[in-house]
Coordinates of C-alpha atoms in Angstrom, one line a residue:
M1 CA 90.2 38.8 -8.5
K2 CA 89.4 35.5 -10.2
T3 CA 90.5 33.6 -7.3
M4 CA 88.5 35.7 -4.9
F5 CA 85.3 35.2 -7.0
R6 CA 85.9 31.5 -7.3
E7 CA 86.1 31.4 -3.6
R8 CA 83.0 33.6 -3.0
W9 CA 80.7 32.4 -5.8
P10 CA 79.6 29.2 -3.9
R11 CA 78.5 31.5 -1.0
R12 CA 76.4 33.6 -3.6
L13 CA 74.9 30.3 -4.9
W14 CA 73.6 28.9 -1.7
P15 CA 70.4 31.1 -1.6
I16 CA 69.6 29.9 -5.0
L17 CA 70.1 26.2 -4.0
V18 CA 68.0 26.7 -1.0
L19 CA 65.3 28.3 -3.1
L20 CA 65.5 25.4 -5.5
S21 CA 65.2 22.9 -2.7
L22 CA 62.1 24.6 -1.2
L23 CA 60.6 24.8 -4.7
V24 CA 61.0 21.0 -5.2
L25 CA 59.6 20.2 -1.8
A26 CA 56.7 22.4 -2.4
V27 CA 55.9 20.9 -5.7
E28 CA 56.2 17.3 -4.4
G29 CA 54.2 18.2 -1.2
V30 CA 51.1 19.3 -3.1
P31 CA 48.4 16.5 -3.3
H32 CA 47.8 15.7 -6.9
A33 CA 44.2 14.4 -6.5
Y34 CA 41.2 14.4 -4.2
S35 CA 37.8 12.7 -4.3
A36 CA 34.5 14.1 -3.1
S37 CA 33.7 10.7 -1.8
S38 CA 36.4 11.0 0.8
I39 CA 34.5 13.7 2.5
A40 CA 32.3 12.2 5.3
Q41 CA 28.8 13.5 5.3
D42 CA 26.9 13.2 8.6
V43 CA 23.5 14.5 7.8
P44 CA 20.6 13.1 10.0
S45 CA 17.5 11.9 8.2
V46 CA 14.4 14.0 8.5
A47 CA 11.1 12.2 9.2
Q48 CA 8.5 12.8 6.6
R49 CA 5.1 14.0 7.8
P50 CA 2.3 11.7 6.5
Q51 CA 0.4 13.1 3.7
G52 CA -3.3 12.8 3.2
I53 CA -6.2 12.3 5.7
P54 CA -8.5 9.3 5.3
T55 CA -12.0 10.1 4.1
P56 CA -14.4 9.9 7.1
T57 CA -17.3 7.4 7.1
L58 CA -20.7 8.5 7.8
A59 CA -22.7 6.2 10.0
A60 CA -26.0 5.2 8.4
A61 CA -29.2 6.2 10.1
G62 CA -31.6 3.5 11.3
A63 CA -33.6 1.7 8.6
Q64 CA -36.9 3.0 7.7
G65 CA -39.9 0.9 6.7
V66 CA -38.1 -2.3 7.7
Q67 CA -40.4 -5.1 9.1
P68 CA -39.3 -6.8 12.2
A69 CA -37.6 -10.1 11.7
I70 CA -37.2 -13.2 13.9
V71 CA -33.6 -13.6 14.9
N72 CA -32.3 -17.1 14.6
D73 CA -30.8 -17.9 18.0
A74 CA -29.1 -21.0 16.7
P75 CA -25.2 -20.8 16.7
S76 CA -23.6 -19.9 13.4
T77 CA -21.1 -22.8 13.5
P78 CA -22.6 -26.0 12.3
S79 CA -22.7 -28.9 14.7
G80 CA -19.8 -31.2 14.3
A81 CA -17.8 -28.4 12.5
P82 CA -14.2 -27.7 13.4
S83 CA -13.6 -25.5 16.3
S84 CA -14.1 -21.8 15.6
A85 CA -11.8 -20.5 18.3
P86 CA -9.1 -18.4 16.8
S87 CA -5.5 -19.4 17.2
E88 CA -3.5 -17.8 20.1
Q89 CA -1.7 -15.6 17.7
G90 CA -4.7 -14.8 15.5
S91 CA -4.8 -14.8 11.8
V92 CA -2.5 -12.6 9.8
S93 CA -4.5 -10.1 7.9
R94 CA -3.9 -9.7 4.2
A95 CA -4.3 -5.9 4.5
S96 CA -1.1 -3.9 4.0
A97 CA -0.1 -0.5 5.2
T98 CA 0.4 0.4 1.5
Q99 CA -3.1 -0.3 0.5
P100 CA -5.5 2.6 -0.3
H101 CA -7.9 3.7 2.4
N102 CA -11.1 1.7 2.7
L103 CA -14.2 3.9 3.1
I104 CA -16.2 1.0 4.5
A105 CA -16.3 1.1 8.3
N106 CA -15.5 -2.4 9.6
G107 CA -15.4 -4.0 6.2
S108 CA -13.1 -6.6 7.6
F109 CA -15.6 -7.5 10.3
E110 CA -12.8 -7.6 12.9
D111 CA -14.0 -4.6 14.8
G112 CA -16.8 -6.1 16.8
F113 CA -20.5 -7.1 16.7
A114 CA -23.6 -6.1 18.5
E115 CA -26.5 -8.6 18.6
G116 CA -25.0 -10.4 15.7
V117 CA -24.6 -7.3 13.5
A118 CA -21.1 -5.9 12.7
T119 CA -20.2 -2.6 14.2
G120 CA -20.8 0.2 11.6
W121 CA -23.6 -1.7 9.8
Q122 CA -27.3 -1.6 10.0
P123 CA -29.7 -4.7 9.6
F124 CA -32.8 -5.2 7.5
A125 CA -35.1 -8.1 6.6
T126 CA -38.5 -9.1 5.4
A127 CA -41.2 -10.7 7.5
D128 CA -42.6 -14.3 7.2
V129 CA -39.2 -15.8 7.5
R130 CA -36.8 -16.7 10.2
A131 CA -33.9 -14.3 9.6
G132 CA -30.7 -14.0 11.6
W133 CA -27.4 -12.1 11.8
H134 CA -24.3 -13.7 13.4
D135 CA -20.7 -13.2 14.1
D136 CA -19.3 -16.1 12.1
T137 CA -15.9 -17.4 13.4
W138 CA -16.0 -20.8 11.7
R139 CA -12.6 -21.0 10.0
P140 CA -13.6 -22.7 6.8
V141 CA -15.8 -19.8 5.7
L142 CA -13.5 -16.9 6.6
Y143 CA -11.7 -14.9 3.8
D144 CA -9.5 -13.0 6.2
G145 CA -9.0 -12.6 9.9
N146 CA -11.1 -14.3 12.5
H147 CA -14.6 -12.9 11.8
A148 CA -17.2 -12.7 9.0
Q149 CA -20.7 -11.5 8.9
L150 CA -23.3 -14.3 8.5
L151 CA -26.8 -13.8 7.3
A152 CA -29.3 -16.6 7.7
L153 CA -32.7 -17.3 6.3
K154 CA -35.0 -20.4 7.1
D155 CA -38.6 -21.4 7.5
A156 CA -39.9 -19.1 4.7
E157 CA -43.6 -18.8 4.6
E158 CA -43.5 -16.6 1.4
R159 CA -41.4 -16.4 -1.6
D160 CA -38.6 -14.0 -2.1
R161 CA -37.6 -13.5 1.5
Y162 CA -34.5 -11.3 2.3
V163 CA -32.0 -10.5 5.1
G164 CA -29.2 -8.0 4.9
I165 CA -27.0 -5.2 6.2
F166 CA -26.3 -1.7 4.9
Q167 CA -23.9 1.2 5.4
A168 CA -23.7 4.8 4.1
V169 CA -20.3 6.4 3.2
L170 CA -19.1 9.8 2.2
V171 CA -17.7 9.9 -1.3
V172 CA -16.5 12.5 -3.9
P173 CA -19.2 13.2 -6.6
N174 CA -18.3 11.9 -10.1
A175 CA -15.4 10.0 -8.8
D176 CA -14.8 6.3 -9.6
Y177 CA -14.5 3.7 -6.8
I178 CA -13.6 0.1 -6.7
L179 CA -16.0 -2.1 -4.8
T180 CA -14.8 -5.6 -3.6
L181 CA -16.6 -8.3 -1.7
H182 CA -15.6 -11.7 -0.5
G183 CA -17.8 -14.5 0.8
L184 CA -19.8 -17.5 -0.2
V185 CA -23.4 -19.0 -0.2
R186 CA -24.3 -22.2 1.7
S187 CA -27.6 -24.0 1.8
D188 CA -29.1 -27.3 3.1
E189 CA -29.6 -28.4 -0.4
G190 CA -25.9 -27.8 -1.2
S191 CA -26.1 -26.9 -4.9
V192 CA -28.0 -24.8 -7.4
E193 CA -29.3 -27.9 -9.1
A194 CA -30.9 -29.2 -5.9
S195 CA -32.3 -25.9 -4.9
D196 CA -33.2 -24.6 -8.3
Y197 CA -31.0 -21.5 -7.6
G198 CA -33.0 -21.0 -4.5
Y199 CA -30.4 -19.0 -2.6
R200 CA -28.7 -15.9 -4.0
L201 CA -26.6 -13.1 -2.7
Q202 CA -27.0 -9.5 -4.0
Y203 CA -25.6 -6.0 -3.5
G204 CA -27.3 -2.8 -4.2
I205 CA -26.2 0.9 -4.3
D206 CA -28.3 3.9 -3.4
Y207 CA -26.4 6.7 -5.1
A208 CA -28.4 9.3 -3.2
G209 CA -27.3 7.9 0.2
G210 CA -30.8 6.7 1.3
N211 CA -31.3 4.1 4.0
D212 CA -34.5 2.3 2.8
W213 CA -33.6 -1.0 1.2
R214 CA -36.9 -1.2 -0.7
S215 CA -36.1 2.1 -2.6
R216 CA -36.6 2.0 -6.3
Q217 CA -33.4 4.0 -6.6
I218 CA -31.3 1.0 -5.6
E219 CA -29.6 -0.8 -8.4
W220 CA -29.4 -4.5 -7.3
V221 CA -26.8 -6.8 -8.7
E222 CA -26.8 -10.6 -8.3
L223 CA -23.4 -12.0 -7.5
P224 CA -22.4 -15.1 -9.5
W225 CA -21.8 -17.2 -6.3
D226 CA -23.4 -20.6 -6.5
E227 CA -24.3 -22.2 -3.2
Q228 CA -22.3 -24.8 -1.5
P229 CA -23.2 -27.4 1.3
R230 CA -24.1 -25.6 4.4
T231 CA -22.4 -27.7 7.1
A232 CA -20.0 -30.1 5.2
P233 CA -17.2 -28.4 3.4
P234 CA -16.4 -30.2 0.1
P235 CA -13.0 -31.9 -0.4
G236 CA -10.4 -29.2 -0.5
G237 CA -12.5 -26.8 1.5
Y238 CA -15.1 -24.1 0.7
R239 CA -14.7 -21.9 -2.3
I240 CA -14.3 -18.4 -1.1
E241 CA -15.7 -16.1 -3.8
T242 CA -14.4 -12.7 -4.9
Y243 CA -16.4 -10.0 -6.7
T244 CA -15.0 -6.7 -7.9
T245 CA -16.6 -3.8 -9.8
T246 CA -16.1 -0.2 -10.4
I247 CA -18.9 2.3 -9.5
R248 CA -19.2 6.1 -10.0
A249 CA -20.5 8.3 -7.3
Q250 CA -23.3 10.6 -8.1
S251 CA -23.4 12.7 -5.0
S252 CA -21.4 13.2 -1.8
L253 CA -23.1 10.2 -0.1
L254 CA -23.9 6.6 -1.2
T255 CA -25.3 3.6 0.6
L256 CA -24.2 0.0 0.1
F257 CA -26.7 -2.7 0.7
I258 CA -25.9 -6.5 0.9
R259 CA -28.7 -9.0 1.1
G260 CA -29.3 -12.7 1.0
W261 CA -32.2 -13.9 -1.0
K262 CA -34.4 -17.1 -0.4
K263 CA -36.6 -17.6 -3.4
W264 CA -38.8 -20.4 -2.4
I265 CA -41.2 -21.4 0.4
G266 CA -39.7 -24.0 2.7
V267 CA -38.0 -24.9 6.0
S268 CA -34.5 -25.4 4.5
E269 CA -31.9 -22.9 5.6
G270 CA -29.6 -20.6 3.6
N271 CA -26.4 -19.1 5.0
Y272 CA -24.7 -16.1 3.4
D273 CA -21.1 -15.1 4.6
V274 CA -19.6 -11.8 3.6
D275 CA -16.1 -10.7 4.5
G276 CA -13.4 -8.3 3.3
I277 CA -15.6 -5.7 1.9
S278 CA -13.8 -2.6 0.6
L279 CA -14.7 0.6 -1.3
V280 CA -11.6 2.5 -2.4
M281 CA -11.1 5.4 -4.8
A282 CA -10.0 4.0 -8.2
Q283 CA -7.2 6.4 -8.6
A284 CA -5.8 5.6 -5.1
A285 CA -6.1 1.8 -5.8
A286 CA -3.9 2.0 -8.9
P287 CA -0.3 1.2 -8.1
A288 CA 1.9 4.2 -7.6
A289 CA 4.5 4.8 -10.2
G290 CA 8.0 4.3 -9.1
V291 CA 9.9 7.6 -8.5
S292 CA 13.2 7.4 -10.5
A293 CA 16.3 9.4 -9.6
P294 CA 17.0 12.4 -11.8
P295 CA 19.6 11.8 -14.5
K296 CA 23.0 13.0 -13.8
P297 CA 24.0 16.2 -15.7
T298 CA 26.3 15.7 -18.6
P299 CA 29.7 17.4 -17.8
L300 CA 31.0 20.0 -20.1
P301 CA 34.0 19.1 -22.2
G302 CA 37.2 19.3 -20.1
M303 CA 35.3 19.6 -16.8
P304 CA 35.4 16.8 -14.2
Q305 CA 32.2 15.1 -13.2
T306 CA 30.7 15.9 -9.7
G307 CA 32.1 13.5 -7.2
A308 CA 34.9 12.2 -9.4
P309 CA 38.5 12.5 -8.5
V310 CA 40.1 15.8 -9.6
A311 CA 43.7 15.0 -10.7
G312 CA 46.6 17.2 -11.8
D313 CA 48.9 16.5 -14.7
N314 CA 51.8 14.7 -13.2
R315 CA 54.0 15.5 -16.3
M316 CA 54.2 19.2 -15.2
V317 CA 56.2 18.3 -12.1
P318 CA 59.5 17.0 -13.6
A319 CA 59.2 19.6 -16.3
S320 CA 59.0 22.5 -13.8
V321 CA 62.0 21.1 -11.8
A322 CA 64.0 20.8 -15.0
L323 CA 63.2 24.3 -16.1
V324 CA 64.3 25.7 -12.7
I325 CA 67.5 23.8 -12.9
L326 CA 68.3 25.1 -16.4
L327 CA 67.7 28.6 -15.3
V328 CA 70.0 28.3 -12.3
A329 CA 72.7 26.7 -14.5
G330 CA 72.4 29.5 -17.0
V331 CA 72.8 32.1 -14.3
L332 CA 76.0 30.4 -12.9
W333 CA 77.4 30.0 -16.5
Q334 CA 76.9 33.7 -17.2
S335 CA 78.5 34.7 -13.9
R336 CA 81.6 32.6 -14.5
Q337 CA 81.9 34.0 -18.1
R338 CA 81.9 37.6 -16.8
H339 CA 84.5 36.9 -14.1
G340 CA 86.6 34.4 -16.0

């Protein structure tokens, strides 16, 4: 009987050995780690719809009570001045797509002129002076682009003569707006000392949206821009001035007036260039705060972080194999003891 068992027990053992081999292969064939980063994600980007609609600009009505003015037919570019023809590629505008919306129509003066007055603006002037409006393309006096609005006064027969333009815009009552103007003042005298401050540039706001530049409701502000030589740029070029202030709308409409002022009687000429005029809501003009990514959640103790490799304990593999071998060996030993 012992001999028969010894000859037959290897046959009884082979299923156990096969099972043991399959178990070892299964344990070693299981991947021990994976990473979320190995999963390819092919998600197409979705175009964002633009947010916000620009505030419309209300075209101003014709000026009321404005006396007719004599338009100066002389060219705006001084004789002997550099060519005013723009370059073939044109000037690069300083405006950016990220800038807040400008409520002023044609504030850059790049959208055309009609009889010397920029599109979107209306003219006004006093009598007893030779007044003019021109599309100024003389490069030394431009702040931006290829065009500026030139206002001109000469041959004044009375003191305190004016020439100007105005525009009404829709606004939000009680909202703050930032007004910015660029330009310069030029005269035949060439300096405030020589002219006794005879040529000044002013802006005014009618917070009720009126179009009469003589209205007492207009608050006139004199710009601190001293005059420069009219036809001969100083060494280093003209000084292009900038003025910025904050205003608060009082109704749904306001009117911006800009005027050149010739104080004294005389034949001398004053030129007033304005360019790059903007009116933007103060809140929109403030730089947008950067949007930061949300903080990563803190993983719970013993839990893997999202996207991190999830690994098994490699020490469990040899321990499991050893345990199985011990169990099989124990079965064989007990079997031999019973049949020995």
